[in-house]
Coordinates of C-alpha atoms in Angstrom, one line a residue:
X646 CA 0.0 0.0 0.0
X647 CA 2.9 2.3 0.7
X648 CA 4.9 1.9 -2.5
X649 CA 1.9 2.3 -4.7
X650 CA 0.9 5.5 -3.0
X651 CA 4.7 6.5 -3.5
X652 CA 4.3 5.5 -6.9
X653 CA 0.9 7.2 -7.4
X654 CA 2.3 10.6 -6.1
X655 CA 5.2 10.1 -8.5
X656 CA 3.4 10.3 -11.3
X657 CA 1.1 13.0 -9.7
X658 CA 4.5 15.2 -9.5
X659 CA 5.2 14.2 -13.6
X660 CA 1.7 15.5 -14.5
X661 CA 1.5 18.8 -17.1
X662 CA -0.9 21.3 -16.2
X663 CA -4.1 19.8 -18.3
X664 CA -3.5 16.1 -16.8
X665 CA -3.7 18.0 -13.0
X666 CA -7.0 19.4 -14.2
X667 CA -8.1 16.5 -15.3
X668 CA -7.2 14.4 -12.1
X669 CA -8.9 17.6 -10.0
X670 CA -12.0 17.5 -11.9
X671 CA -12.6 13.9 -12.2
X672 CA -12.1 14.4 -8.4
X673 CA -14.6 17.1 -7.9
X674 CA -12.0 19.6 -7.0
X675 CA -11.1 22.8 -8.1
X676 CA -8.7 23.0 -11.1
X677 CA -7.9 26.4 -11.2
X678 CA -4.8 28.1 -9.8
X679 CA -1.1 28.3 -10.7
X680 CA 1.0 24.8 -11.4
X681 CA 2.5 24.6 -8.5
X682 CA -1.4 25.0 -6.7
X683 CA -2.4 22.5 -8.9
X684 CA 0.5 19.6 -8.2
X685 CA 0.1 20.5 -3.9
X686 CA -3.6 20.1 -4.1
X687 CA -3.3 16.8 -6.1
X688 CA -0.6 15.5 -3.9
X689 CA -3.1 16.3 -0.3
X690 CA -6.0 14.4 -2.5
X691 CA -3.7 11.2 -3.1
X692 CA -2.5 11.1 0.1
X693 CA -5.8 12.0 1.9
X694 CA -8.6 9.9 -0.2
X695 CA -6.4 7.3 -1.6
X696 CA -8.4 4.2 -3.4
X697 CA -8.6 1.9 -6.3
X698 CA -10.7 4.5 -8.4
X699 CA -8.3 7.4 -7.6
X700 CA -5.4 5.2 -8.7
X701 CA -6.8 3.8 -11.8
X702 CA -7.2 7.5 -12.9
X703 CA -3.7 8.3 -12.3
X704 CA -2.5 5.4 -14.3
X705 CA -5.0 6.2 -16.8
X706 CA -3.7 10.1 -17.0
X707 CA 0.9 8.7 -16.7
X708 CA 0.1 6.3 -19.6
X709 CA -1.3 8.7 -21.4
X710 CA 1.7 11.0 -21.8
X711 CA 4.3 8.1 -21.5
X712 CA 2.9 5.1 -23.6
X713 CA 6.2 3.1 -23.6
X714 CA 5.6 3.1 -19.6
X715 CA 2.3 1.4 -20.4
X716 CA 1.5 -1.7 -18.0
X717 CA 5.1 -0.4 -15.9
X718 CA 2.7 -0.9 -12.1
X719 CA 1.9 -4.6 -13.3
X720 CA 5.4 -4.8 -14.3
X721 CA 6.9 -3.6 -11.3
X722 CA 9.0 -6.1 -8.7
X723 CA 6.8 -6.5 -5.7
X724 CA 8.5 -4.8 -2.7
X725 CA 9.6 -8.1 -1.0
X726 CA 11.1 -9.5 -3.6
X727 CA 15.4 -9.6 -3.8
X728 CA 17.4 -7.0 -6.0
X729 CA 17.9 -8.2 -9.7
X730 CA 21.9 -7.7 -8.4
X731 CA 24.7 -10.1 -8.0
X732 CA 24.4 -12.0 -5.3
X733 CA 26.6 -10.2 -2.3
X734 CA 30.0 -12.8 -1.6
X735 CA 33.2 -12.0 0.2
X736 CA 34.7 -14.9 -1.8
X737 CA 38.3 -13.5 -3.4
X738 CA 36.9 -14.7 -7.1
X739 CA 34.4 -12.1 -6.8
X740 CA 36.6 -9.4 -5.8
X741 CA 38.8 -9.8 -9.0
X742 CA 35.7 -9.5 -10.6
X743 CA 35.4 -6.2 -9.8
X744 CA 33.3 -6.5 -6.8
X745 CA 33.9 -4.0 -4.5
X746 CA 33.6 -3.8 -0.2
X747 CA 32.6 -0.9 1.7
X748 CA 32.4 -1.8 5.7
X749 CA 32.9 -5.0 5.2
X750 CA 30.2 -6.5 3.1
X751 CA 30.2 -6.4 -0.7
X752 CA 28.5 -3.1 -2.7
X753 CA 25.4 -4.0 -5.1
X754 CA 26.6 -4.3 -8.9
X755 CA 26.6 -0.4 -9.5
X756 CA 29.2 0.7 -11.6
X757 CA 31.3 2.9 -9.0
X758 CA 32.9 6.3 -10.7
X759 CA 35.8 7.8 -9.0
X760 CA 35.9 9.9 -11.7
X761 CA 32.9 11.8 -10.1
X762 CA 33.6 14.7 -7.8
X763 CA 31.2 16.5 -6.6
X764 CA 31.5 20.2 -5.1
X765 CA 32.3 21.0 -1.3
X766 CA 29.9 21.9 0.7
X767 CA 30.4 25.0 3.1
X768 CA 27.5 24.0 6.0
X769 CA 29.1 20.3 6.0
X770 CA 32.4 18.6 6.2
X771 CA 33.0 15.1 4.6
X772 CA 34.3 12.9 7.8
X773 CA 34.5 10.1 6.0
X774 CA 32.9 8.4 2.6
X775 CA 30.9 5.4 3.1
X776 CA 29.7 4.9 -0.7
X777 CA 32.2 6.6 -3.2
X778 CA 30.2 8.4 -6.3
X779 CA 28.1 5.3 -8.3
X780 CA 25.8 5.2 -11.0
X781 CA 22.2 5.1 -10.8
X782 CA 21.5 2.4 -13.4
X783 CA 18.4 1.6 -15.2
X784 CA 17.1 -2.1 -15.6
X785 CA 14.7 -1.7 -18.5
X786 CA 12.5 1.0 -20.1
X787 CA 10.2 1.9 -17.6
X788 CA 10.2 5.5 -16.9
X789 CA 10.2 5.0 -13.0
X790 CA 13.6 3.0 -11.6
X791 CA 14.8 1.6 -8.3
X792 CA 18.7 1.8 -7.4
X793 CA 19.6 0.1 -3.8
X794 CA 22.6 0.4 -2.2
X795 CA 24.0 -0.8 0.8
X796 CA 26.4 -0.1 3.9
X797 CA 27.5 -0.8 6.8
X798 CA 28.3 1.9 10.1
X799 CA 31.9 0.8 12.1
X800 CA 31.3 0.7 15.8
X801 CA 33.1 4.3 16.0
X802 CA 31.0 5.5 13.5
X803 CA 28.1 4.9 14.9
X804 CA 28.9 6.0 18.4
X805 CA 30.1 9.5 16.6
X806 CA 26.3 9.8 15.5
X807 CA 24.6 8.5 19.1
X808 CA 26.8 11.2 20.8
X809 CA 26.1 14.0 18.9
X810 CA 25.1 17.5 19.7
X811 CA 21.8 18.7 18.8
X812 CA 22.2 22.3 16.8
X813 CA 18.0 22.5 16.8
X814 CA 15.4 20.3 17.1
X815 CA 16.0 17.8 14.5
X816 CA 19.3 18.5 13.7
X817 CA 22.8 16.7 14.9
X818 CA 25.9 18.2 14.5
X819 CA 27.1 14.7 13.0
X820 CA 24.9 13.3 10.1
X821 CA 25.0 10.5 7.3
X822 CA 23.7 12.4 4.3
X823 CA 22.6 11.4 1.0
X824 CA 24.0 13.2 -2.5
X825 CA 23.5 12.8 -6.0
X826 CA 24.7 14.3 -8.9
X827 CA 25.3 14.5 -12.5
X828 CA 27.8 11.6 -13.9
X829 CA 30.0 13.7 -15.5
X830 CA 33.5 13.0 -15.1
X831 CA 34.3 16.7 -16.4
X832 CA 34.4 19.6 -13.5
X833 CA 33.5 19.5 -10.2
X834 CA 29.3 18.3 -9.9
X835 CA 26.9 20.1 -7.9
X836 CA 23.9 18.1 -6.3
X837 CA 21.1 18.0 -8.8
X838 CA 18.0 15.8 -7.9
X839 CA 16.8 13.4 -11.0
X840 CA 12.8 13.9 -11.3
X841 CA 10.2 12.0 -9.3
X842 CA 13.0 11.1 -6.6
X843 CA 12.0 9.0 -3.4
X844 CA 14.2 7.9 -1.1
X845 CA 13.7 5.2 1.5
X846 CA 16.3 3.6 4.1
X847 CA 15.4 0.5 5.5
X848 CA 12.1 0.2 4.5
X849 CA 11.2 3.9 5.8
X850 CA 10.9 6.5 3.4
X851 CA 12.9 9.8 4.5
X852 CA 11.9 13.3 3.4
X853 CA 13.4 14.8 0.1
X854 CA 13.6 18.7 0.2
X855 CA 10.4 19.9 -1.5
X856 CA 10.0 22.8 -4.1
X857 CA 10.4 26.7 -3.6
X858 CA 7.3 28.4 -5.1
X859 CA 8.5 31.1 -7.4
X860 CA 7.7 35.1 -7.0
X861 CA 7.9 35.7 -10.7
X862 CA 4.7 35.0 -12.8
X863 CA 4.9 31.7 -15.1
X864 CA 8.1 30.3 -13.6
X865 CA 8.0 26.4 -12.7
X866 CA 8.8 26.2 -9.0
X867 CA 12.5 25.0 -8.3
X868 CA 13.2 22.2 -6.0
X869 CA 16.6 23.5 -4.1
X870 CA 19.1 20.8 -4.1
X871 CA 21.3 19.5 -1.1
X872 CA 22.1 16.9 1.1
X873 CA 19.4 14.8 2.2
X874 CA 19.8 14.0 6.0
X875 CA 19.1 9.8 6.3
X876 CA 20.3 9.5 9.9
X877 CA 17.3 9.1 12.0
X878 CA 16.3 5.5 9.6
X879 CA 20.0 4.1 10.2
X880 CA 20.9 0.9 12.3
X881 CA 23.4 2.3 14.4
X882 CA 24.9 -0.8 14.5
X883 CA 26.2 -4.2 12.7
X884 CA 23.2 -4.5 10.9
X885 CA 23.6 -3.2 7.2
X886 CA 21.3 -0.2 5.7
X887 CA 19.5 -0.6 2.9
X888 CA 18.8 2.6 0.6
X889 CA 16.4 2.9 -2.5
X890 CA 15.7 5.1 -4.3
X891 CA 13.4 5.3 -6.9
X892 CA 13.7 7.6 -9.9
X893 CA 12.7 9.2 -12.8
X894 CA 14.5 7.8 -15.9
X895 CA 14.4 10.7 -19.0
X896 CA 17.7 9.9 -20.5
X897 CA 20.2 11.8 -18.2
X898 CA 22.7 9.8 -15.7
X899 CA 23.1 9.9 -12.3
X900 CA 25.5 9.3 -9.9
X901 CA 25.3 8.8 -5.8
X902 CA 27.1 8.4 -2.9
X903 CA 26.7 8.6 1.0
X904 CA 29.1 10.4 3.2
X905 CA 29.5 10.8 7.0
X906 CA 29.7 14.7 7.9
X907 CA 29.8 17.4 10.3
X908 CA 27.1 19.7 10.2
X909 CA 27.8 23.5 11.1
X910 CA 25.1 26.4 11.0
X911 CA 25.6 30.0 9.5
X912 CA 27.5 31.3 13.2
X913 CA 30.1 28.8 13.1
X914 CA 30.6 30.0 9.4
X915 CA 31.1 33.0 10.3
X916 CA 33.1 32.6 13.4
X917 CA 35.2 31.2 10.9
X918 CA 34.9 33.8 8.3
X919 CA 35.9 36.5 11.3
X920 CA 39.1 34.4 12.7
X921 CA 40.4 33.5 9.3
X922 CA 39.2 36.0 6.6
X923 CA 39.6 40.1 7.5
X924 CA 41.4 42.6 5.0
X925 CA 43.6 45.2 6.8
X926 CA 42.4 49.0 6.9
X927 CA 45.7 49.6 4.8
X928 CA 45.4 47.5 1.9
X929 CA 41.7 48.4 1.2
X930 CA 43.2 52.0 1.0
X931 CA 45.6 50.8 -1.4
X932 CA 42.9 48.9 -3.2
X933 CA 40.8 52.2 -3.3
X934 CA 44.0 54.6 -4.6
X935 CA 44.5 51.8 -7.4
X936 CA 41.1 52.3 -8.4
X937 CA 41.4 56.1 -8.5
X938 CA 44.8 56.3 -9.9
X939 CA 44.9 58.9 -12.8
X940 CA 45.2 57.2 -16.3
X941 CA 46.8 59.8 -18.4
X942 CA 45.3 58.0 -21.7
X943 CA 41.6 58.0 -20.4
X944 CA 39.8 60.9 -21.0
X945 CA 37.6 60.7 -18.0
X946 CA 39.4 61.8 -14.0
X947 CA 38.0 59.8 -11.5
X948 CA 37.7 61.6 -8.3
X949 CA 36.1 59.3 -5.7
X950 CA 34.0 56.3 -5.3
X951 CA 30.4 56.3 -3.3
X952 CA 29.8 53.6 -1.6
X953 CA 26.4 52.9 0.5
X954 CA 26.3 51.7 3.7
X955 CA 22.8 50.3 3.5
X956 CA 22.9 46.3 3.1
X957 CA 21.3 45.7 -0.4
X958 CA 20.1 42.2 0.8
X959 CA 18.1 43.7 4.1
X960 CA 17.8 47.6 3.7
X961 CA 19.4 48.4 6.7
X962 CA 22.7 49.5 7.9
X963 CA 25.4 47.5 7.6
X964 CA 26.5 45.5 10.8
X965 CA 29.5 43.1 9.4
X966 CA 30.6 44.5 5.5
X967 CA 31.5 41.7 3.5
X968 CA 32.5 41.3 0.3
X969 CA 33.7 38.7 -2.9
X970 CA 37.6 39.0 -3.5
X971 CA 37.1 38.2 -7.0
X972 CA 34.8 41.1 -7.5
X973 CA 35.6 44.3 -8.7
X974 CA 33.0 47.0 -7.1
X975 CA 33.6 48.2 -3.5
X976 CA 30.0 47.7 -2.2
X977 CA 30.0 45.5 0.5
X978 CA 27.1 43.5 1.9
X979 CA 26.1 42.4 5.5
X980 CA 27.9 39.4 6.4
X981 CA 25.9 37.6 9.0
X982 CA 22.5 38.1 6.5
X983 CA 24.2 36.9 3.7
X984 CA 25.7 33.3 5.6
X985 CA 22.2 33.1 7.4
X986 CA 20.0 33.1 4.2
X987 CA 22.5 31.1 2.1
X988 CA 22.1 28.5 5.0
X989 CA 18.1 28.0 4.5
X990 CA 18.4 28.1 0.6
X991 CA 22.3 28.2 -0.5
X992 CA 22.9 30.3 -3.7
X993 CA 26.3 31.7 -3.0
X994 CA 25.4 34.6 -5.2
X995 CA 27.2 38.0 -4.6
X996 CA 23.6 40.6 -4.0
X997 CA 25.6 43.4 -5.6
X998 CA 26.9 41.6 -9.2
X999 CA 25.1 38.2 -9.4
X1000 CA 28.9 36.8 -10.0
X1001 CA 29.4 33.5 -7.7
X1002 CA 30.4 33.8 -4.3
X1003 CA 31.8 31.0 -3.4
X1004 CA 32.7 31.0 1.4
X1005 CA 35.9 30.7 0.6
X1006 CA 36.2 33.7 -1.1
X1007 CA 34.4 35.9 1.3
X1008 CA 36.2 38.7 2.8
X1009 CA 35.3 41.2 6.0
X1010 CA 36.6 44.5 5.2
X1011 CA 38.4 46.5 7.7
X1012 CA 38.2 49.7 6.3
X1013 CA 34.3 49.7 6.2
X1014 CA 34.5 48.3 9.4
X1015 CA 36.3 51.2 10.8
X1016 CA 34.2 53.8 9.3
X1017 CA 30.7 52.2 10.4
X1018 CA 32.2 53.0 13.8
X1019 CA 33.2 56.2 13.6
X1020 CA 30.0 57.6 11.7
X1021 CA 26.4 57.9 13.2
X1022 CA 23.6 56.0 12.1
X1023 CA 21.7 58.6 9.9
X1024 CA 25.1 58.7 7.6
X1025 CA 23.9 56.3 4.8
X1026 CA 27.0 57.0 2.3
X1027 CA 30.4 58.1 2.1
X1028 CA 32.8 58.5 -1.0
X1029 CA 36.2 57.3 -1.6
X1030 CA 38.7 59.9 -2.1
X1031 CA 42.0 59.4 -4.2
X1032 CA 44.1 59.4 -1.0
X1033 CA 42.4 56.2 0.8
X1034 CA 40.5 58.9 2.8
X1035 CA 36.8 59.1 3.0
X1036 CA 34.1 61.8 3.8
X1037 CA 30.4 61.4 4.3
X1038 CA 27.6 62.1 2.0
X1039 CA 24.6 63.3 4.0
X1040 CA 21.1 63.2 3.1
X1041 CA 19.5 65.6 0.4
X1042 CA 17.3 66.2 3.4
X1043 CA 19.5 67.3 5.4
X1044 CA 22.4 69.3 3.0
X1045 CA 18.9 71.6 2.8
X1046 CA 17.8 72.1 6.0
X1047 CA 21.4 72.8 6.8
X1048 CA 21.7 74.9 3.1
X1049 CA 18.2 76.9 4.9
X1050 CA 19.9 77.1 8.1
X1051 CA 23.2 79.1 7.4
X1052 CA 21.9 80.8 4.3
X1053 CA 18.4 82.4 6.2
X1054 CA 19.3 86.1 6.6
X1055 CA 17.6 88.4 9.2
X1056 CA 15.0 90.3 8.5
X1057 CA 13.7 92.8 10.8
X1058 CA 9.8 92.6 11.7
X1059 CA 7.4 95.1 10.1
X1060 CA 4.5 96.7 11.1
X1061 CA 1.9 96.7 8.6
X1062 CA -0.7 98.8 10.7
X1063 CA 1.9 101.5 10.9
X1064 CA 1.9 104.2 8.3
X1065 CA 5.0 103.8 6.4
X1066 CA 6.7 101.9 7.7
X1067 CA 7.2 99.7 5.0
X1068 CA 7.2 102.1 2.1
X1069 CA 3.2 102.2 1.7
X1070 CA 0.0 103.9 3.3
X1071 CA -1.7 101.2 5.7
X1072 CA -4.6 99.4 3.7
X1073 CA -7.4 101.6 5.7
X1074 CA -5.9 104.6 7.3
X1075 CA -8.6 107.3 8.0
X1076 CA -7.9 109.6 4.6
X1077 CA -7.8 106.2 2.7
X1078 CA -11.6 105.5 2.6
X1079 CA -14.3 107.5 1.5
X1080 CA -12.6 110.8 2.2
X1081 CA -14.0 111.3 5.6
X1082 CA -11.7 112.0 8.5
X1083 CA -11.8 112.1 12.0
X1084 CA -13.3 109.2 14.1
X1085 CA -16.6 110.2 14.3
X1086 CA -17.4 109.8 10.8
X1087 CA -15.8 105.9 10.5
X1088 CA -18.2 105.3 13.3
X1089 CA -21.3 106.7 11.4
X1090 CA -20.0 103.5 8.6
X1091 CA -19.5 101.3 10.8
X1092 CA -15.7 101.5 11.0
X1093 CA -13.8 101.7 14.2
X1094 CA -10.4 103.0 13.9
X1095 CA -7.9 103.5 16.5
X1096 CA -6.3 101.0 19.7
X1097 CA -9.7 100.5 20.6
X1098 CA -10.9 98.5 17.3
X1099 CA -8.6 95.8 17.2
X1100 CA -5.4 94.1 19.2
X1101 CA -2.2 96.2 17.8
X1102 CA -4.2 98.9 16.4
X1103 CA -5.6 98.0 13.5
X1104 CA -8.7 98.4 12.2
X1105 CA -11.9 96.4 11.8
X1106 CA -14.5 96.9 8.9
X1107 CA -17.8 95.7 9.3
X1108 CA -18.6 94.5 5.7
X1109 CA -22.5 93.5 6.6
X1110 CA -23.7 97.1 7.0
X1111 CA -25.1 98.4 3.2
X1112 CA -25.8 101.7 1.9
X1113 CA -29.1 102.0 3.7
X1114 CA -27.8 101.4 6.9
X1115 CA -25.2 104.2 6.4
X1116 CA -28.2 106.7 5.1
X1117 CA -30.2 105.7 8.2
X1118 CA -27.0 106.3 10.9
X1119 CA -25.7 109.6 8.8
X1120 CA -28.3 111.6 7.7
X1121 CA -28.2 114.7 6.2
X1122 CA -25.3 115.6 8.2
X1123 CA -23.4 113.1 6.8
X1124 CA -24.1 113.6 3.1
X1125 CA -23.2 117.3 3.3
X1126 CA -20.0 116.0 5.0
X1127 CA -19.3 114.1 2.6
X1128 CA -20.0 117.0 -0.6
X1129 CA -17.8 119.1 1.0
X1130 CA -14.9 116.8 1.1
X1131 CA -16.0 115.7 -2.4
X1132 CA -13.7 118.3 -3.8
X1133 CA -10.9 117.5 -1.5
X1134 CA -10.6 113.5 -2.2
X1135 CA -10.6 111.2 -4.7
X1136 CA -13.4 109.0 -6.1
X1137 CA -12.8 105.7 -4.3
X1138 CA -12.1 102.7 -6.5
X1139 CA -15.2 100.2 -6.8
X1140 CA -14.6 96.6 -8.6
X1141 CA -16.6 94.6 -10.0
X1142 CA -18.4 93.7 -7.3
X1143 CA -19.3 97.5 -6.0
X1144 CA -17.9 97.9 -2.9
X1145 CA -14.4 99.7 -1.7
X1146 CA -10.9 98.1 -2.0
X1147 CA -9.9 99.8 0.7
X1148 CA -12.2 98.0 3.0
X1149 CA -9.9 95.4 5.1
X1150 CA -9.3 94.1 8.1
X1151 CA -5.5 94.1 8.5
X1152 CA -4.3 92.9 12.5

């Protein structure tokens, strides 16, 4: 029941887009949503409402697209069945024969490549090999395949993995992992899965690193590639362990092998990186004058370099500045970020070029490191100068308030309510309305002039009194005052609305 509900979620993971829909719908389900929605929500249906009917639709949908793999569940060996290998002998004939030993009992017939070498890992450090790089060979045409080998743990071995320290929850410092890779005998290999992988240690099946869903619109999510940890299923003792693992044959070769390591997490990196791996202060200045050394034939002086002191992996300010040595720009990143995220999904990609960047390559520098002392945290760039020296670049922000502080001059206050004072007449002195003078007369408009009419002495204009009111309050007396300075004053101007410009309030 458990290898065909393997096998079943194999072929789930194989499915295109239109043979998920297909599976969903026949289902009752819901087939809309992104790939990567549709394989997840077809792998919780086989796993949660697995049955004869559910399976035959499967098969029905991988024979479809592969009809050379047509009949391959009949066809398959039934789980308790032996290995079609060569029977396992510690007789000397089959040693000459090519048969090789690994702790003491004799290797199934896969062809072993020395050749192979695959790439060191920073988080883990190879102790000891217990199955040297071998091929994962296929046994017929089927398009699923089953590869077993075997070994054996040595007493010491074993108790280097009972008395080991727990990092986390989960995790031991000492671990028997699981790689595989491309068999190519040219370069150095990195881990690469093959397709519909499973792996399973003494009849246990052990988890296999699942996919990363991907940010950017039509992109197939990418199954990150490392190590695969096998130690909890292992006899930690005499007993030999038994590792299959099934997968997907499309033509390309593969190669495995099983190592004891020593696990380390992204502090003891850079504990490492801190003890072993600091450029002095002085030869990052003479890296900087090289770079702004005048080239008589270049038409273009270089006068400084800016560099930012804002992590471009974070946005914040930089607490460790790292760099690649291979690269050539100046812009360092933050150290402890850039070991910590490589740790939960390892690129080793330099944030500021994309070039590799590689641990052993990684450098603190101890200029930078100076200088993030010795400035303040709202400093967020400095520039280079020709002489190894440095300066800070402030903030736009604050180059103007400053530029508004020292540049401000002093003006002295005016009085706009005293008569010129400021070159003019104030907006409603008492000869600068309707040619009346004297207090008594603004009163008889509704005007009060002097201290007494508003705070400062100004003046306040009541603009709701109209021409009636002002007949009704003056009387006669007023219009003959007003005739006999007639001659004296100007017309007032009147806009378009008919009433006096001159009518303010001013305070």
């Amino acid at each position: 029941m458990a290898a065909e509900l393997v096998e079943a979620m194999n072929m789930v993971k194989s499915f295109r887009v239109s043979d998920l829909q297909t599976l969903l719908a026949s289902m009752g389900r819901s087939k809309s949503g992104l790939k990567q929605d549709l394989v997840g929500r077809a792998l919780r249906l086989v796993q949660t409402e697995y049955s004869p009917e559910l399976l035959k639709n499967v098969r029905q949908l991988y024979e479809s697209r592969f009809p050379k793999a047509s009949g391959w569940l009949p066809a398959r060996r039934p789980d308790g069945l032996p290995v079609p290998y060569t029977s396992l002998s510690s007789s000397t004939t089959t040693t000459s024969q090519g048969t090789d030993y690994l702790n003491g009992i004799s290797k199934p017939l896969l062809a072993p490549r020395a050749e192979v070498k695959l790439t060191p890992l920073p988080f883990y450090q190879t102790l000891e090999t217990l199955l040297p790089p071998t091929d994962l060979i296929s046994h017929n045409n089927e398009k699923l395949q089953d590869s077993q080998c075997i070994f054996e743990l040595t007493p010491n071995q074993a108790d280097q993995l009972r008395n080991a320290s727990e990092l986390r929850p989960g995790m031991r410092s000492i671990q028997v992992v699981l790689r595989i890779c491309y068999s190519d005998a040219v370069g150095i290999q990195e881990d690469q899965y093959p397709p519909n992988i499973a792996v399973k240690v003494n009849q246990s099946y052990c988890h296999v690193p699942g996919y990363y869903p991907s940010n950017k619109p039509g992109v197939e999510p990418r199954r990150p590639c490392r190590p695969i940890n096998i130690t909890p299923w292992l006899h930690l003792s005499s007993v030999a362990n038994r590792v299959t693992i099934t997968w997907g044959n499309f033509g390309k070769r593969y190669s495995v092998a099983v190592y004891l390591v020593r696990v380390f997490t992204a502090a003891d990196l850079f504990n490492q990186l801190k003890l072993c791996s600091v450029e002095n202060p002085e030869r990052c200045r003479e890296r900087i004058q090289d770079k702004l050394r005048f080239d008589p034939e270049s038409e273009i002086a270089t006068t400084g370099l800016r560099v930012s002191l804002i992590c471009p992996l974070v946005k914040m300010r930089l607490g460790v500045p790292c760099r690649v040595l291979t690269c050539a720009h100046l812009q360092c990143f933050d150290a402890v970020f850039f070991l910590q995220m490589n740790e939960k999904k390892p690129t080793w990609t330099c944030p500021v070029c994309d070039k590799p960047a590689p641990f052993e390559l990684l450098t603190i520098d101890g200029l930078l490191s100076e200088i993030l002392k010795e400035t303040s945290e709202d400093i967020e760039e400095i520039e280079y100068l020709t002489d190894g020296s440095w300066r800070p670049i402030k903030d736009e922000k604050e180059r103007e308030r400053e530029r508004e502080r020292s540049n401000t001059p002093e003006y002295p206050v005016v009085d706009i309510c005293i008569p010129e004072a400021n070159g003019h007449s104030p907006a409603h002195s008492s000869t600068s309305l309707t040619g009346r003078s004297g207090s008594s007369s603004l009163g008889a408009t509704g005007v009060a002039a002097g201290p007494t009419g508003a705070p400062g002495g100004g003046a306040v204009v009541d603009l709701t009194l109209d021409s009636s009111s002002e007949e009704e309050g003056g009387g006669a007396e007023g219009d003959s005052e007003d005739t006999e300075d007639s001659a004296d004053s100007p017309t007032p101007k009147r806009g378009r609305y008919n009433f006096d410009k001159d009518l303010v309030t001013a305070y």
